[in-house]
Coordinates of C-alpha atoms and ligand atoms in Angstrom, one line a residue:
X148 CA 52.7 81.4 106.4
X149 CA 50.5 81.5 103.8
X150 CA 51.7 81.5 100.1
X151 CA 51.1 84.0 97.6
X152 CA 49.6 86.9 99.6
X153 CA 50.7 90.6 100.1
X154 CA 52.0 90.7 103.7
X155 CA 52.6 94.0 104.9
X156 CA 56.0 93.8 106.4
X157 CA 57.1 97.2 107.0
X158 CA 56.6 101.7 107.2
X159 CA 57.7 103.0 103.7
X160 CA 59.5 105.7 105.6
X161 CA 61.8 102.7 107.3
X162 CA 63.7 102.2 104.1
X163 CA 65.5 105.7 103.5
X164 CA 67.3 106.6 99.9
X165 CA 70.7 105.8 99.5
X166 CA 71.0 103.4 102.4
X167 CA 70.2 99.7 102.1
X168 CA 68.4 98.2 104.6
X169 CA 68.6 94.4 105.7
X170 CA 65.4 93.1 107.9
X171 CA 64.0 89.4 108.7
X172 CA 60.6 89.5 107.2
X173 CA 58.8 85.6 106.7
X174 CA 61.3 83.9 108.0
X175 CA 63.5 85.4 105.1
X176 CA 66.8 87.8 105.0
X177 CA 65.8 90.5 102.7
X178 CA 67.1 93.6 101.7
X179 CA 65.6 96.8 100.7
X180 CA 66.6 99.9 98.9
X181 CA 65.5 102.8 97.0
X182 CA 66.8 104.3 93.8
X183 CA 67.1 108.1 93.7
X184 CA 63.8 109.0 92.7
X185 CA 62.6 107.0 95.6
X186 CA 61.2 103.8 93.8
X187 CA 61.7 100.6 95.9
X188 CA 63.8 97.6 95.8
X189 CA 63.8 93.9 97.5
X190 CA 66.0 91.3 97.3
X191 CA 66.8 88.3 99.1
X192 CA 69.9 89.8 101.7
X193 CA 72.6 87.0 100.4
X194 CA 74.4 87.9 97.6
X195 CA 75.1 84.6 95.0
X196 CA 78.6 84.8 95.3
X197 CA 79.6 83.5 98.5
X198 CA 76.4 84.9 100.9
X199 CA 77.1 88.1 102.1
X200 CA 74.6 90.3 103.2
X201 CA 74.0 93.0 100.6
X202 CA 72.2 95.2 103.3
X203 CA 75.9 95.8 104.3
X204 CA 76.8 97.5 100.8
X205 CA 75.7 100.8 99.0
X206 CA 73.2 101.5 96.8
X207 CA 74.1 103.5 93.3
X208 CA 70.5 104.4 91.5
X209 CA 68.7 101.1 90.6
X210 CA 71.3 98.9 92.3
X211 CA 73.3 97.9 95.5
X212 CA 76.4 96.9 95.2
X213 CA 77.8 94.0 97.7
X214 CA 80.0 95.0 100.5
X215 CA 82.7 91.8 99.6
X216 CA 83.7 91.6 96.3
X217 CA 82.1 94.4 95.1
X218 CA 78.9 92.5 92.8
X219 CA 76.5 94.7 91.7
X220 CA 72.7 93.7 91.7
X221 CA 69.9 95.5 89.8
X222 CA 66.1 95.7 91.3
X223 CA 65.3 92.3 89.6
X224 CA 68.3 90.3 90.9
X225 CA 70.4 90.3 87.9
X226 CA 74.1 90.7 88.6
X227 CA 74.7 93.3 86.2
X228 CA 78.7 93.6 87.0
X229 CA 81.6 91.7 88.5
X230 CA 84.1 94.2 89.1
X231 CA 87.0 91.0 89.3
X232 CA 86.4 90.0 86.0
X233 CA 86.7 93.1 84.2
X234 CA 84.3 96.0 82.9
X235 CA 83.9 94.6 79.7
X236 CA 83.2 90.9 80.8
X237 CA 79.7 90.1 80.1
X238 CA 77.6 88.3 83.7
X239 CA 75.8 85.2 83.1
X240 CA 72.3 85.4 82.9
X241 CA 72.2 82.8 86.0
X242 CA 73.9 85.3 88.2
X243 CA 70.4 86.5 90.0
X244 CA 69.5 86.9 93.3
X245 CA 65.6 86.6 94.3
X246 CA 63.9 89.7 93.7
X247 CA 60.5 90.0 95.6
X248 CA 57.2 92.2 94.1
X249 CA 57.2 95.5 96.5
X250 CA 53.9 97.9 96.7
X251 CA 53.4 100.7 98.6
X252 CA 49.8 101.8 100.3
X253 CA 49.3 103.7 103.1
X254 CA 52.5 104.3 104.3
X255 CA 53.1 100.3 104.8
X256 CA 55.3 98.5 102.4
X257 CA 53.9 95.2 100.9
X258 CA 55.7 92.3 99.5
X259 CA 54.8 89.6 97.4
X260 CA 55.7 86.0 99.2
X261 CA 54.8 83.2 96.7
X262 CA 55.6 81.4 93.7
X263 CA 53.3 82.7 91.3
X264 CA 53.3 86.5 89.9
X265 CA 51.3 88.3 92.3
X266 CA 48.0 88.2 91.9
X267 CA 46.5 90.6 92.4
X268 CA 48.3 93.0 91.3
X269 CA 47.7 95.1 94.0
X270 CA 47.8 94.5 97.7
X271 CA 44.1 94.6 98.9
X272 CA 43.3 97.2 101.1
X273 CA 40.7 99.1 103.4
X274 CA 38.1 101.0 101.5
X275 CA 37.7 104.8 102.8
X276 CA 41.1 104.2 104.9
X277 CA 43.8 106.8 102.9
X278 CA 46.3 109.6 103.7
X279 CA 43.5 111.8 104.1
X280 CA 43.9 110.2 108.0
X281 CA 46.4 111.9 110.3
X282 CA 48.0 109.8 112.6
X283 CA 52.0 108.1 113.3
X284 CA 52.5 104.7 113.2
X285 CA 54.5 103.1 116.3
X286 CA 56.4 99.8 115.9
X287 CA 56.5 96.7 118.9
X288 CA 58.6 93.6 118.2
X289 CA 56.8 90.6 120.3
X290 CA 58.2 87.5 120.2
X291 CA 55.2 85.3 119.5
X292 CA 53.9 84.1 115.8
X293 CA 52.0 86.6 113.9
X294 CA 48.9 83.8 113.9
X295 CA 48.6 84.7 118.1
X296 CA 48.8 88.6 117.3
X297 CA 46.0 88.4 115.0
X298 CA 43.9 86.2 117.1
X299 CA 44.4 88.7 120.0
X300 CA 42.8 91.4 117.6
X301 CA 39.9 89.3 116.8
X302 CA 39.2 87.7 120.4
X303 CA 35.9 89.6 121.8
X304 CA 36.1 87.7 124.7
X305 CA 39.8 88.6 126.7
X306 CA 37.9 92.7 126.8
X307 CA 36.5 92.7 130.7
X308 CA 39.9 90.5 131.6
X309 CA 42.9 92.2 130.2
X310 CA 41.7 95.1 128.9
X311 CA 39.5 96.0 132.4
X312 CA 41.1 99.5 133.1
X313 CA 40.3 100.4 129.3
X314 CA 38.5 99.6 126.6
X315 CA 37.3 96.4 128.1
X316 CA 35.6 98.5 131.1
X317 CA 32.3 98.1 132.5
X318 CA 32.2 93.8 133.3
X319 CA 30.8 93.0 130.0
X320 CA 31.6 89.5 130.0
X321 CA 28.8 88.1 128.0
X322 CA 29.4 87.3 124.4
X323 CA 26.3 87.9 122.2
X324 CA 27.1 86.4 119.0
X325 CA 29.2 87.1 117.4
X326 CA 27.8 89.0 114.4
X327 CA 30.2 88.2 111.8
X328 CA 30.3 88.8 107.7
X329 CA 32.9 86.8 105.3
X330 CA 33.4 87.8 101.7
X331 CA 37.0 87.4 99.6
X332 CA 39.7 86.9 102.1
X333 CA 38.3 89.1 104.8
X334 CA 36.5 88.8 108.2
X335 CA 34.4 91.5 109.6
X336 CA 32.5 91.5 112.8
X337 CA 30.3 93.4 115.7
X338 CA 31.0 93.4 119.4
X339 CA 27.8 93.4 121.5
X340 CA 29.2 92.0 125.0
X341 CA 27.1 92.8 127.9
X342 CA 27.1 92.6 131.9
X343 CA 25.5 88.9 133.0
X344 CA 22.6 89.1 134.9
X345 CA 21.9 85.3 134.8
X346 CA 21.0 85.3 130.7
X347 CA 21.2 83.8 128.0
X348 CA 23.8 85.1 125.2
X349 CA 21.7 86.4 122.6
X350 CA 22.2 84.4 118.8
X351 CA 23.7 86.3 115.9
X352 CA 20.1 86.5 114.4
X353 CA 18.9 88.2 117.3
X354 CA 21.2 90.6 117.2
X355 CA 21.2 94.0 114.8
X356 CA 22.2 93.1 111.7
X357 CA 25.9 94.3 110.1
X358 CA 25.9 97.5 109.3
X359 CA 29.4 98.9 108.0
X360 CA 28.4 102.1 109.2
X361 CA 28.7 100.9 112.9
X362 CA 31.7 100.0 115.1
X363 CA 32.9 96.6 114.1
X364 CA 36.5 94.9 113.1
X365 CA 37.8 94.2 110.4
X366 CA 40.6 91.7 109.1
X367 CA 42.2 91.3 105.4
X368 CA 44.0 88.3 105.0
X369 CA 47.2 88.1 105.6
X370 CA 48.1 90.4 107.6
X371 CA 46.2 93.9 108.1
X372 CA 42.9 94.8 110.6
X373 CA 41.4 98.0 111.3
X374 CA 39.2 98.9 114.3
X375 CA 36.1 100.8 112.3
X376 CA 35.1 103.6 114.7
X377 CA 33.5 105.8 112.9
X378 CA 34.0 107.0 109.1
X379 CA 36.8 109.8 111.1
X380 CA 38.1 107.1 113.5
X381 CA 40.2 104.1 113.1
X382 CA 43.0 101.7 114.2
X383 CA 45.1 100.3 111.7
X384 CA 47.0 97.3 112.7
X385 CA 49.6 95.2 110.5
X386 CA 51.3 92.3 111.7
X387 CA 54.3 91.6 109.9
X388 CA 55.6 87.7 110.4
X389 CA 59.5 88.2 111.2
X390 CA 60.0 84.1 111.8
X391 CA 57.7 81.0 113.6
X392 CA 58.2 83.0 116.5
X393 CA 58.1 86.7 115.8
X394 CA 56.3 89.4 114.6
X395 CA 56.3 93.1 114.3
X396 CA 53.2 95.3 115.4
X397 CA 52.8 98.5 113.3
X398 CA 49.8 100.4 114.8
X399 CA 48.3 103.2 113.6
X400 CA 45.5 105.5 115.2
X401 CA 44.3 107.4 112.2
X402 CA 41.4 110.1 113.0
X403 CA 40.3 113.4 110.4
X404 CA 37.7 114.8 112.6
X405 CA 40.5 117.2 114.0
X406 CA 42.4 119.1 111.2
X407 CA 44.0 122.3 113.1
X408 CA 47.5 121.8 113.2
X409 CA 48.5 122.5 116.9
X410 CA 45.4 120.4 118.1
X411 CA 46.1 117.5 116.0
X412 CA 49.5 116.9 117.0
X413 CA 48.0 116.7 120.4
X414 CA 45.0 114.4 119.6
X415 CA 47.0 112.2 117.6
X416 CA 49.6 111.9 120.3
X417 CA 47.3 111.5 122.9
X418 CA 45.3 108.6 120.8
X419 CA 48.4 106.6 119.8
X420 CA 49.2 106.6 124.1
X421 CA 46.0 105.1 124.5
X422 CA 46.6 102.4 121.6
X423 CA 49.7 101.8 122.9
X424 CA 48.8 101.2 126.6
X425 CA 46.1 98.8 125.1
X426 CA 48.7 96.9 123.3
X427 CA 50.8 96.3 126.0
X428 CA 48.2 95.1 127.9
X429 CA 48.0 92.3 125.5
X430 CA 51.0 91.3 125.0
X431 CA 52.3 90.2 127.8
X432 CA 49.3 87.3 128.0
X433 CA 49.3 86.9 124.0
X434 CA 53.0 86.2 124.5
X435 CA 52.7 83.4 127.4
X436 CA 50.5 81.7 125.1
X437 CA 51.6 77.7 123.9
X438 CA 51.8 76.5 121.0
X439 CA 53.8 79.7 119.9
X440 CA 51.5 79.5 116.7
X441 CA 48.1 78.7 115.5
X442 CA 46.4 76.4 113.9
X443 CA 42.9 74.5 112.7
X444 CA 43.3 71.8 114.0
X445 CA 45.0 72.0 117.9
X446 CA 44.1 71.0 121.5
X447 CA 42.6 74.0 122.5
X448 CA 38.8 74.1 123.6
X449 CA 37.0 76.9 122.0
X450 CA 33.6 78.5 122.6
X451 CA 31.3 79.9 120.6
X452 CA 32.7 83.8 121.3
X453 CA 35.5 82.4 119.7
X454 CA 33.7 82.7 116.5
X455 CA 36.1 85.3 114.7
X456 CA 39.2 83.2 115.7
X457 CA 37.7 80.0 114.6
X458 CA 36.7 82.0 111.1
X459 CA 40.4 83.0 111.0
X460 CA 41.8 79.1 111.1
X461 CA 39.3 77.8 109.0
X462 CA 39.9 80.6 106.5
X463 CA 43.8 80.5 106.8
X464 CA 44.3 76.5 106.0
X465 CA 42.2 76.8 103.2
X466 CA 44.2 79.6 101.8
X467 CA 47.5 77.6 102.9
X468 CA 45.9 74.7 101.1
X469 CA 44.7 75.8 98.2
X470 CA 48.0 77.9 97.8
X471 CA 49.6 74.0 97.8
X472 CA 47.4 73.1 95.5
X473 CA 48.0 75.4 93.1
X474 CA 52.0 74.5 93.6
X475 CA 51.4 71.3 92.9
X476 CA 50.0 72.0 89.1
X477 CA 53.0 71.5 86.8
X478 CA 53.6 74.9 85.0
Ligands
FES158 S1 80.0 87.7 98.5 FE1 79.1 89.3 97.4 S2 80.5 89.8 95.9 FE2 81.4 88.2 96.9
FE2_159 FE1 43.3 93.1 123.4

């Protein structure tokens, strides 16, 4: 994992009010809740006293109150009362839990997994992609390392194999390019595979040039990728790291060019089949692959069409590097 990013780990509407909720999200127990106004709550699911997990308490306004002994924990981890040692008694300022930085964008919850404040302050997100989009998002557990899940979103070159009977029809096999575009922590790129009749890929440079206002992909660092169909049209993907060997797809198919209530529901619900049955057609290979994770520097042999994956490794140790790095400067 890579320190001191917004990971998108979850739908807002997962965590309901006055219910805590206890998921494995980076490898960690955590536990969120929401106050009655709906603001949200994470802290680390083991409570300092002797470890249970809070998601098996209540939650009373700002706090949740552990199911054991009865400790209650406000939004920033503080122990605010220990019903065994009276009302009155005052709690030691080192009776905290970890509280993690929680944002909410898009109906996705983001938390803060680092050292450092976050920074920015904000998780970065898709320009022009809002709640102005209809659409529901569906959720599919597969039990590989998020790294795999994202590579299979960036890979132009599995289409005409496991995708043959959908979006990867027509035997389009040759990989022009990539066209590909780097700024910040974000990848974007342009699919222009064709049928081989004995040439030559074409180089990036012969190919059009980007243009943002034509089909491409795009991937923000950590964790989040849309599919850029049109300005009406897209795919939201966020894959949220459970542990080293899980993740959690949350797909969206978000669309605005129909409006009229009856004939949205069934466009929408017709779209997310269609992203679903493209899913699944990934993941049975994405989950076969070995090593269970990814990383820059492995035995695997990779070809130029790799290009977007071979961006994403590059692009991910530096961030894990420099993330050390930072660590490393005494405060
Ligand atoms: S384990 Fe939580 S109050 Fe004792
Ligand atoms: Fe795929």
């Amino acid at each position: 994992m890579i320190r001191d990013q917004w990971y998108a780990v979850m739908t807002s509407d997962e965590v309901r009010r006055g219910k805590p909720l206890g998921v494995v999200r980076l490898g960690e127990k955590l536990v969120f809740w929401r106050n009655d106004s709906g603001e949200l709550f994470c802290l680390r699911d083991a409570c300092i006293h002797r470890g249970a997990s809070l998601s098996g308490g209540e939650c009373c306004g700002n706090e949740v109150i552990c199911p054991f002994h009865g400790f209650h924990f406000d939004g920033n981890g503080k122990v605010t009362q220990i019903p065994a040692n009276g009302k009155k008694a005052k709690t030691p300022e080192r009776f905290r839990a970890k509280a993690y930085s929680v944002r909410e964008k898009f109906g996705m919850i983001f938390l803060w997994w680092g050292n450092s404040e976050p920074n920015p302050i904000d998780p970065p997100f898709f320009e022009n992609l809002d709640n102005t989009f209809s659409g529901s998002t569906s959720k599919h557990p597969w039990n590989v390392h998020y790294s795999r899940a994202v590579e299979n979103q960036l890979d132009l070159v599995h289409l005409p194999y496991v995708h043959r009977n959908s979006i990867g029809r027509g035997n389009r096999t040759l990989v022009n390019g990539p066209v590909q575009v780097l700024r910040d922590n974000q990848i974007q790129f342009w699919v222009y595979n064709d049928v081989d009749r004995g040439q030559s890929p074409l180089k990036a440079d012969q190919l059009p040039a980007p243009d943002v206002n034509r089909q491409h992909i795009h991937f923000i660092f950590p964790n989040i990728w849309q599919n850029w169909i049109s300005p009406e049209f897209r795919i939201f993907v966020a894959f949220a790291p459970v542990d080293d060997a899980n993740t959690v797809i949350y797909m969206r198919t978000c669309q605005k060019f129909v409006t009229f209530p009856g004939l949205k529901h069934i466009v929408n619900g017709l779209n997310r089949l269609f992203s679903i049955k493209v899913l699944k057609e990934d993941e049975s290979v994405v989950c076969s692959q070995i090593p269970i994770a990814s990383s820059l520097k492995m035995d695997e042999k990779l070809i130029p069409g790799d290009l977007p994956i071979i961006t994403y490794r590059r692009m991910r140790e530096d961030m894990k590097n420099s993330a050390r790095d930072q660590a490393d400067i005494p405060a």
